XYZ file of C-alpha atoms in Angstrom:
530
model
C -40.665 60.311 8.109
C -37.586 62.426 9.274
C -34.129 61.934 9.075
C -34.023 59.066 11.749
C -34.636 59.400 15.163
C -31.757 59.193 17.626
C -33.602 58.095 20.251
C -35.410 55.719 18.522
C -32.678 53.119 18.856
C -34.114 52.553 22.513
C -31.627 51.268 25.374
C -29.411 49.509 23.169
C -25.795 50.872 22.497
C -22.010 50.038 21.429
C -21.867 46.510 19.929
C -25.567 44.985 21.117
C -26.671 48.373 19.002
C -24.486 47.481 16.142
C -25.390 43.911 15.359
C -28.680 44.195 15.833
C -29.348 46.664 13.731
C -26.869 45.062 10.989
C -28.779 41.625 11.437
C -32.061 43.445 10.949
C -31.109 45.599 7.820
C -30.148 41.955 6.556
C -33.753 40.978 6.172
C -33.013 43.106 3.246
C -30.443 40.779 1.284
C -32.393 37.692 3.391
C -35.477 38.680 0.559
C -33.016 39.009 -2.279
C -31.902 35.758 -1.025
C -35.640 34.336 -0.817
C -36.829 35.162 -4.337
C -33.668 34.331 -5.689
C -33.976 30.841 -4.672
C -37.992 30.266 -4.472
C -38.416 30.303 -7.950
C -35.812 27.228 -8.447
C -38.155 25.109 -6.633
C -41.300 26.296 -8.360
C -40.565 25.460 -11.506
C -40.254 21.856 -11.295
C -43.869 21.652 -9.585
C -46.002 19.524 -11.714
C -49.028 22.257 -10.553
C -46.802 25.314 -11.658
C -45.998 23.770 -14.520
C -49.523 22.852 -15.648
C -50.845 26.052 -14.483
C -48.537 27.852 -16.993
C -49.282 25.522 -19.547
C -45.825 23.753 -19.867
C -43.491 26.816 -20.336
C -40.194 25.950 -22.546
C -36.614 26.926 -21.159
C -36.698 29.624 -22.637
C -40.100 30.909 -20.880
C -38.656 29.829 -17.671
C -35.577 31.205 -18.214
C -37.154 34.475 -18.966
C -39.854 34.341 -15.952
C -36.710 33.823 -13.364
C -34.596 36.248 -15.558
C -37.064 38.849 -15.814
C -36.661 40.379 -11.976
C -32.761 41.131 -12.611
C -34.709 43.526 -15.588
C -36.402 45.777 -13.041
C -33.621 44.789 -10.506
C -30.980 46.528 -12.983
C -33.407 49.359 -13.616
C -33.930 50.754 -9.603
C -30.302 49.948 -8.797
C -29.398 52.760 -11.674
C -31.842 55.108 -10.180
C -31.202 54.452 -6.298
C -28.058 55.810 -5.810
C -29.138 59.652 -6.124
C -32.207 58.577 -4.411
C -30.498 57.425 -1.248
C -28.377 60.354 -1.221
C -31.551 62.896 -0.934
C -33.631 60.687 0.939
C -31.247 59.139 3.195
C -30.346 55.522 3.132
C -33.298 54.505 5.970
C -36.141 55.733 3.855
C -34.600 54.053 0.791
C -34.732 50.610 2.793
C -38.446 51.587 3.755
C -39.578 52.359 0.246
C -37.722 49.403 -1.363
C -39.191 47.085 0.902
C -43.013 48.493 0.218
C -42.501 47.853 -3.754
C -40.653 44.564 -2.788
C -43.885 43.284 -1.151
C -46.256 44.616 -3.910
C -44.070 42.157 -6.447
C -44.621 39.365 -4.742
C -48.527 40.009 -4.115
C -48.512 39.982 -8.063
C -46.857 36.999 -8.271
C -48.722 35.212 -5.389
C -51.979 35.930 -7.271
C -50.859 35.610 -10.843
C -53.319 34.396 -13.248
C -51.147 33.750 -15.988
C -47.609 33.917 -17.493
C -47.879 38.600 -17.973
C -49.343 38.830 -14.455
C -46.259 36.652 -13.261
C -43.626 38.557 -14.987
C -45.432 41.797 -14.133
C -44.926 40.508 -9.853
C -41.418 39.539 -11.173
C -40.449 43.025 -12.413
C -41.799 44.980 -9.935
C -40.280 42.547 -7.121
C -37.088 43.273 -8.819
C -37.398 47.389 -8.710
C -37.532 46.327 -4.549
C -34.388 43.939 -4.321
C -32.433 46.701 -6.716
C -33.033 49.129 -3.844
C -32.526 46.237 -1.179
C -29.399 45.399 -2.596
C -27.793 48.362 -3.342
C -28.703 50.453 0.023
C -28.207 47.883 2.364
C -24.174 47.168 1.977
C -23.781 51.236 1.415
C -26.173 51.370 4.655
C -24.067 48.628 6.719
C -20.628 50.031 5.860
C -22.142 53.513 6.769
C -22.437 52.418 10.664
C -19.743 49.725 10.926
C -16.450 50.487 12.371
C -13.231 49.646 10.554
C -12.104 46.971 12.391
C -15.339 44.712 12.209
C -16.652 46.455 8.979
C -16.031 42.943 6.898
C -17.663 40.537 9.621
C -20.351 42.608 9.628
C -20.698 43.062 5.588
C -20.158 38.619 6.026
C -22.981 38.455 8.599
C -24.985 40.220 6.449
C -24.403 37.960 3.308
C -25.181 34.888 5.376
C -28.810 36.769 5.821
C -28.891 36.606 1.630
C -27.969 32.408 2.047
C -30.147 32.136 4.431
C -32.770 33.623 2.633
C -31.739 31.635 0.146
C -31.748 28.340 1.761
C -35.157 29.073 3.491
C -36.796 29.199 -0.231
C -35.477 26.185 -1.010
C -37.006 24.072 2.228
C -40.578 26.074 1.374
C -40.455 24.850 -1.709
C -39.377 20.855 -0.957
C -42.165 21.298 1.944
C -44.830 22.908 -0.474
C -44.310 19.921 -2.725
C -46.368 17.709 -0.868
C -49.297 20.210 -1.299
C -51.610 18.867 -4.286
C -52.661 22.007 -5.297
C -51.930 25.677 -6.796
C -50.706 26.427 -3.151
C -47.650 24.435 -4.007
C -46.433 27.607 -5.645
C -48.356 29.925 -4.159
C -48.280 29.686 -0.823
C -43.591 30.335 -1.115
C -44.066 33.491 -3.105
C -46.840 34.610 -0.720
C -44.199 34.106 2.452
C -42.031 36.846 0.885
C -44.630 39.719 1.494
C -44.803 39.046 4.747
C -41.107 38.586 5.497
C -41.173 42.135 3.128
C -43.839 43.824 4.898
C -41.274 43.025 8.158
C -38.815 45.070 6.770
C -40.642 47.549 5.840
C -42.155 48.312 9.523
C -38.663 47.745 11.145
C -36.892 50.507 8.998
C -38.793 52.913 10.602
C -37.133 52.466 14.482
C -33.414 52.079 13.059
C -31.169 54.804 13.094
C -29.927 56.643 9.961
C -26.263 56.404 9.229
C -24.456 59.139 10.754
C -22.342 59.647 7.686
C -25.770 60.502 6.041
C -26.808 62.612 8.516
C -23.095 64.578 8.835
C -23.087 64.998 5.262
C -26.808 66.776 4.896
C -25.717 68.838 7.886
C -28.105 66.676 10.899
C -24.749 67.183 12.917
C -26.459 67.045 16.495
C -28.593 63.342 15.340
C -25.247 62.396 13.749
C -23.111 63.015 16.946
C -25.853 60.908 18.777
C -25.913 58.069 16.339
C -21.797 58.036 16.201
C -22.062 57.598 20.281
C -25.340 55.030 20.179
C -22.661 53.228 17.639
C -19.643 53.393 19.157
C -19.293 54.694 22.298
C -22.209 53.379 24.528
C -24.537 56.496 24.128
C -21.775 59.184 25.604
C -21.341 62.089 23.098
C -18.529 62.703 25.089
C -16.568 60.063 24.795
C -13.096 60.341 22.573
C -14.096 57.886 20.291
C -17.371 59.546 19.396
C -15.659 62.959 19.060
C -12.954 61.145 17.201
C -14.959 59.296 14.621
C -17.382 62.971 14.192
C -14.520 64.802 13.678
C -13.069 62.708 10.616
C -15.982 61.980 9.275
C -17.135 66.055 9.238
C -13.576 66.690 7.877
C -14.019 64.546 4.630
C -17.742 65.795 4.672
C -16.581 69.030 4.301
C -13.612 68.594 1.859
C -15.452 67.271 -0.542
C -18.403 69.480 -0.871
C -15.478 72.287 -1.287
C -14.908 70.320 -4.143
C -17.792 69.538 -5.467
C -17.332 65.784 -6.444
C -21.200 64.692 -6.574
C -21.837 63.960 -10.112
C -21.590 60.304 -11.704
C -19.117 62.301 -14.371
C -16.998 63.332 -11.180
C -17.404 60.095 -9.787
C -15.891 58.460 -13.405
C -13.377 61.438 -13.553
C -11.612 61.198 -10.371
C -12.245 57.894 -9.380
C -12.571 55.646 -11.774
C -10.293 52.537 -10.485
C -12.060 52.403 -7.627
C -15.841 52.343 -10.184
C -14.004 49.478 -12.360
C -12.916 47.704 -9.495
C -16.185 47.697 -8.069
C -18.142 46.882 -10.881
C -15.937 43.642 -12.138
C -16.326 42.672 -8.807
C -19.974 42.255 -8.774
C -19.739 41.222 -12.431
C -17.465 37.861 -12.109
C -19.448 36.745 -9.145
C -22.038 36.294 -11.577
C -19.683 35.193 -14.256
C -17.931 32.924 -11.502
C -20.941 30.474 -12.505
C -23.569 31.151 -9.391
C -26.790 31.352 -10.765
C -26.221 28.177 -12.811
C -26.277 26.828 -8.990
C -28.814 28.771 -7.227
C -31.785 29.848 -9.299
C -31.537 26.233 -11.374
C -30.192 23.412 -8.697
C -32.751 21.346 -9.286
C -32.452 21.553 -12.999
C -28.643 20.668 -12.704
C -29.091 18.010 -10.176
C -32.278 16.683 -12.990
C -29.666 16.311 -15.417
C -27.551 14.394 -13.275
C -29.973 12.092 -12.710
C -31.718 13.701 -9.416
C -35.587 13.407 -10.478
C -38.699 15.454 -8.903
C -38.709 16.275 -5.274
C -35.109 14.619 -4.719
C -33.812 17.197 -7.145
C -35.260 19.916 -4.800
C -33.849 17.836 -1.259
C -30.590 17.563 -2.734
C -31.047 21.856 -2.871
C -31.963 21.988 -0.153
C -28.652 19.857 1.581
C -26.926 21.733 -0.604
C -28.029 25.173 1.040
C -27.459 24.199 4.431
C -24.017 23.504 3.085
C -24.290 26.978 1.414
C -25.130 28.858 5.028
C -22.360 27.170 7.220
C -20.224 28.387 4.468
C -20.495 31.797 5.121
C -19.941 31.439 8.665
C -16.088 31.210 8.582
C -15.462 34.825 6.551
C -16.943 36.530 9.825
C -13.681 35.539 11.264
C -11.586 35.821 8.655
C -12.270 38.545 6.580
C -10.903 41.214 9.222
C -7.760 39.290 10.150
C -6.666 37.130 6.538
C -7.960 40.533 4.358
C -10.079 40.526 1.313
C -7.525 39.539 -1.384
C -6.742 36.024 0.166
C -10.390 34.828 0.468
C -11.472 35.999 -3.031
C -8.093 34.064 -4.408
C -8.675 30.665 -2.594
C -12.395 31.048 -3.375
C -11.282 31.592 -7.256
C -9.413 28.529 -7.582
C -11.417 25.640 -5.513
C -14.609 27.083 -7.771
C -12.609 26.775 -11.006
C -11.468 23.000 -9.682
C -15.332 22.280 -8.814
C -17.041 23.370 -11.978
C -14.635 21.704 -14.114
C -15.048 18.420 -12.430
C -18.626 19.048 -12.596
C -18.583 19.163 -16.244
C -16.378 16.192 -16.640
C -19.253 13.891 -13.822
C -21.856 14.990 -16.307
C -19.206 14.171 -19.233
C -18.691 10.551 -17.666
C -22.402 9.574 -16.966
C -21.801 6.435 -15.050
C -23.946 5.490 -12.312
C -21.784 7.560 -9.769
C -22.555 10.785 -11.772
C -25.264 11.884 -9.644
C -23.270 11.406 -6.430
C -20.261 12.972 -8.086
C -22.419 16.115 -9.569
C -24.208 16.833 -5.895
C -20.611 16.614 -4.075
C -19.026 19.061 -6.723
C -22.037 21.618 -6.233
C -21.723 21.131 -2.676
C -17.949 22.255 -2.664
C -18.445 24.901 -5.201
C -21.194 26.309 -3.114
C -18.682 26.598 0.465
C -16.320 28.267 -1.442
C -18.574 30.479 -3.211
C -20.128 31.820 0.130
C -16.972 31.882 1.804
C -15.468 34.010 -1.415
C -17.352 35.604 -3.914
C -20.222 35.377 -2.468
C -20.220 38.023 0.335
C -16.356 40.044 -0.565
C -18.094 41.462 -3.587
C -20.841 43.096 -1.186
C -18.352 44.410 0.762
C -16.190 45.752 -1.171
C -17.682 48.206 -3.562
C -19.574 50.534 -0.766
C -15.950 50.670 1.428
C -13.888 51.549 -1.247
C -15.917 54.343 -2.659
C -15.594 57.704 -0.746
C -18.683 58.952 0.462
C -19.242 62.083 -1.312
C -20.647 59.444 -4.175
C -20.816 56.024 -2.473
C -24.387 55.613 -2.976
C -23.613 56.413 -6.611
C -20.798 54.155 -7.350
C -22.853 51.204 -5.368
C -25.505 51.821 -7.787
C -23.592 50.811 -10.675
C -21.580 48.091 -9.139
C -25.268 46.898 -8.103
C -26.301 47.236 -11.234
C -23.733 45.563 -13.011
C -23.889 42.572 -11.112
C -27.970 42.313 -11.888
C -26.515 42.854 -15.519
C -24.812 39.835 -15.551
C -26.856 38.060 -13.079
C -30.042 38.573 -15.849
C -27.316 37.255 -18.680
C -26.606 34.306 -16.598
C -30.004 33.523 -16.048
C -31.237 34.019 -19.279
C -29.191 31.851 -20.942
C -29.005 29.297 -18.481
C -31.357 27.303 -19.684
C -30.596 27.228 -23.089
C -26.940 27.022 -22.852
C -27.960 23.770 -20.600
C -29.830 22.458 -23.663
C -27.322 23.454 -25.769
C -24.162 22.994 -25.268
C -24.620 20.856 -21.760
C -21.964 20.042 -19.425
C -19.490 22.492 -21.160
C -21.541 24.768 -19.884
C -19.383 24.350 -16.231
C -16.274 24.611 -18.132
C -17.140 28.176 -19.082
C -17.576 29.451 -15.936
C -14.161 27.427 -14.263
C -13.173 30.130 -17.139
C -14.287 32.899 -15.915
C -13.226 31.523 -11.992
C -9.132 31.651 -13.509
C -10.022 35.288 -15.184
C -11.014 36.237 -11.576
C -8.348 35.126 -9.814
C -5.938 37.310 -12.371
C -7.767 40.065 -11.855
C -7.526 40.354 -8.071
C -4.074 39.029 -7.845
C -2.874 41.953 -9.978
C -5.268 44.886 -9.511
C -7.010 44.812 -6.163
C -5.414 46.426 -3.160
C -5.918 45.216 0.333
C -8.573 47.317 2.701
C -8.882 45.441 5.754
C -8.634 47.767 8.928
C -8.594 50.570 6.407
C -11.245 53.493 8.026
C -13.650 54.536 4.841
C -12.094 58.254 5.275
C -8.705 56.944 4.924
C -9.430 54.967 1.634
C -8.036 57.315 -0.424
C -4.613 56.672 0.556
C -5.128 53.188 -0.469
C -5.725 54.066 -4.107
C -3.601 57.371 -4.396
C -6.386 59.793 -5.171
C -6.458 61.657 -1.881
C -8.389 65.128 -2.123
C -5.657 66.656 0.246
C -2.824 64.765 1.271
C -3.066 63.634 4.886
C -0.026 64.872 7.539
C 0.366 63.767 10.732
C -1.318 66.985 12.095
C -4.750 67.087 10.407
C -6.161 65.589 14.165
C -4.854 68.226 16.035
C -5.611 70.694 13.366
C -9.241 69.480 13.566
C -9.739 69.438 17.184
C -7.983 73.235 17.693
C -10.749 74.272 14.818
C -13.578 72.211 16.894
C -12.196 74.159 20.141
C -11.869 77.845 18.541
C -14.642 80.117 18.968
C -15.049 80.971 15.462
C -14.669 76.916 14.291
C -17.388 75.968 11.915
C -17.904 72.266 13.637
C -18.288 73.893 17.778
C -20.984 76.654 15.534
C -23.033 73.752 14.593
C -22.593 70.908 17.301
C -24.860 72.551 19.992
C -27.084 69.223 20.837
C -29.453 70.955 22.518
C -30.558 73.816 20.550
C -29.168 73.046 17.182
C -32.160 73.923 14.688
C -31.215 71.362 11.642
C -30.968 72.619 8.374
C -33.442 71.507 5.693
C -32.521 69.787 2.786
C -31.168 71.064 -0.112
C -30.497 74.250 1.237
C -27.096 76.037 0.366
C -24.402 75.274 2.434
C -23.238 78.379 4.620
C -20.013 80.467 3.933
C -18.049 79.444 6.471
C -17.834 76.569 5.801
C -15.564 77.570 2.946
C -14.012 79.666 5.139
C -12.970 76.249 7.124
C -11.709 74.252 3.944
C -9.612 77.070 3.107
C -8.040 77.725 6.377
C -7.226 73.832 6.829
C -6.024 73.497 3.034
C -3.857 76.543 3.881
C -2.569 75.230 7.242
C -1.887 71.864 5.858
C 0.369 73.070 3.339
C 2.390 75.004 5.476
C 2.601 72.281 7.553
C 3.304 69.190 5.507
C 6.260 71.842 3.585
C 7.331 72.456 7.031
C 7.438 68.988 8.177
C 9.585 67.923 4.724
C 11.857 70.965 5.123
């Protein structure tokens, strides 16, 4: 497979090109969705439960729980891997050892083969999960990078929701297919996937950064500019993006000690954003609905149908952010979202409390509310945030651990789930209204605004800017581009560009370059202040 075809995109360009290929790289988060929310069906089935021989809560919680293991695992590892391999072949390979879980699960024989599937599933949704946001803010432009990132998170609901009808319809089967026949739906949706990731594009930041300047020029204008390398825009959005590709590889800021050096707000920002949408009280919802709605007094397959209403309620809810996020910002949605989830757990907890004979009715219309609000908050900002904030020279790297702390905290939650239910019961709710008020601190106080913000100009945002900008870097660029001896107008020859391999040292002048602009910006920005 090579770096990603340009022409491969067919006769598709400007926005068809965009959404099509960012609803299509959703079927990624759609699968993390779908196994996410299967298994909340399945283990209520009087079949799966026989077949397993009657596992406690704590086997359950540990068969569900299990995938966030391997999950955690491959989301650690993938970041350097989608650097060298490119983000494209990441999605391809994730999706193969997504669809070779779930053919272990589909044929499991008994309660190691299952957990085996489960594990290896969860090596493919750690690569799903953590490529596919770095891959979709990678192509999206600034001003419809959050729709985009939203549209993308209704593919998880969706996903989501879609497990939970299998599962209600699968009921009706009297047999081992009840069970069997939901996880076997996810290979094929997998396999999908795995065939479509080899006709999309790679992300032109990608290809820019490992020097594939001629595809990424191509890709930029596919994007952006309706196919015309010629076009302003496309030169524009080349030109800054080779400009920070270049500044930092002068610099040298690859390594995760680099990363954790220099930017290390931006990391812990990240990574408590993935964590409190797990702490926020999620899972409780989606991988045991029918378990909550039991112990409100929903029984059998109404426990399931009232998931299922629940998820429809769930995917309009994510519908509204596409709108919003780019115009309201990401700090007002994550607030609102904060506080109607602390107000619907807590009164959760106190219907349970109560148990009168409107506690069921009470309980489903709490989950229901806390479930918009989720997906119109927490549920797709925290996706969207991490991969836009980081700068590119280790976005892959800082998604990785962002990823992986939110399957961190997504395996605590589920783990203890089940016994915490058992244990300490509707208090449980109360614990995670908690965690909704510690939330809304945290962003109120610590997270800045980045809507409309390009990903080259984040660095402004947080103050950790490898050289300052002045209002003459464009024109500085563009005279370089136009010079005879400029490093960019050396390498951009479409036509007979040979493309370096990678790994390959990076050639002199392009040090040359970085040196000259550094120079040239100081002199300017001290002349512009004198």
């Amino acid at each position: 497979m090579d770096a990603g075809s340009p022409k491969a995109t067919g006769t598709l360009t400007g926005k068809p090109l965009l959404y099509f290929t960012s609803i299509f790289v959703s079927l990624g988060v759609f699968l993390f969705g779908y196994d996410q929310g299967v298994m909340s069906g399945i283990i209520t089935g009087p079949y799966f439960l026989q077949y397993f021989e009657e596992p406690t809560r704590a086997q359950l919680g540990t068969m569900v729980a299990i995938l966030e293991i391997g999950a955690l695992i491959s989301s650690l590892m993938v970041g350097r891997v989608g650097d060298i391999i490119g983000r494209r072949r990441t999605i391809f390979y994730g999706s193969m050892v997504f669809v070779v879980g779930g053919a272990f699960q589909t044929f499991a024989v008994g309660m190691n083969s299952m957990i085996l599937g489960r594990i290896i599933s969860g090596f493919g949704v750690g690569m799903l999960s953590t490529i596919v946001p770095v891959y979709q803010s990678e192509i999206s432009p600034a001003d419809h990078r959050g729709r985009l990132a939203c549209i993308e998170f209704t593919g998880n609901i969706v996903g989501y929701a879609a497990s939970v009808w299998v599962d209600y319809v699968c009921s009706f089967i009297n047999s081992d297919f009840s069970w069997r026949l939901p996880l076997l739906l996810q290979c094929i949706m997998g396999s999908l996937l795995c065939l479509g990731s080899l006709i999309i594009s790679e992300t032109p930041r990608w290809l820019l950064d490992n020097d594939h300047d001629a595809e990424g020029i191509i890709v930029i204008a596919n994007l952006h500019a309706g196919g015309d390398t010629e076009h302003p825009r496309a030169k524009q959005e080349f030109n800054e993006i080779k400009e920070n590709v270049l500044i930092m590889r002068a610099e040298g800021e690859r390594s995760y000690a680099d990363m954790w050096r220099k930017y290390k707000k931006r990391v812990l920002i990240a990574m408590s954003s993935q964590a409190f949408a797990q702490l926020n009280g999620i899972n409780v919802i989606s991988y045991y609905a029918p378990l909550v709605f039991e112990e409100a007094g929903w029984t059998g397959r109404d426990a399931i149908l009232m998931t299922g209403l629940n998820a429809l309620v769930y995917v309009a809810s994510t519908i509204p952010p596409w709108f919003l996020v780019d115009h309201w910002g990401r700090r007002p949605i994550l607030l609102s979202g904060a506080i109607i989830m602390a107000f619907s757990l807590s009164m959760i907890s106190y219907s349970i409390y109560l148990d009168i004979a409107l506690t069921p009715t009470l309980t489903v219309f709490f989950v229901i509310v806390y479930n918009a609000f989720f997906g119109y908050s927490w549920g797709p900002i925290p996706w969207l945030y991490p991969p836009e904030i980081l700068p590119l020279s280790v976005r892959a790297k800082g998604a990785s651990l962002s990823t992986a702390t939110n399957w961190a905290f997504n395996w605590v939650v589920g783990e203890m789930t089940p016994v915490l239910q058992e244990l300490i019961e509707w208090r449980l709710y109360l614990l995670h209204a908690f965690f909704c008020c510690m939330s809304f601190v945290l962003v109120y106080f610590t997270y800045p605004e980045t809507k409309g913000v390009s990903l080259e100009e984040m660095d402004q945002i947080f103050g950790d800017a490898s050289i300052v900008p002045t209002p003459f870097a464009q024109d500085d660029l563009e005279a370089e581009i136009e010079s005879e001896g400029g490093i960019l107008q050396h390498r951009m020859s479409v036509e007979d560009e040979e493309l370096d391999p990678l790994g390959v040292s990076r050639p002199f002048e392009e040090q040359a370059f970085i040196n000259r602009r550094s120079t040239d910006k100081s002199e300017r920005l001290h002349g512009h202040q004198d």
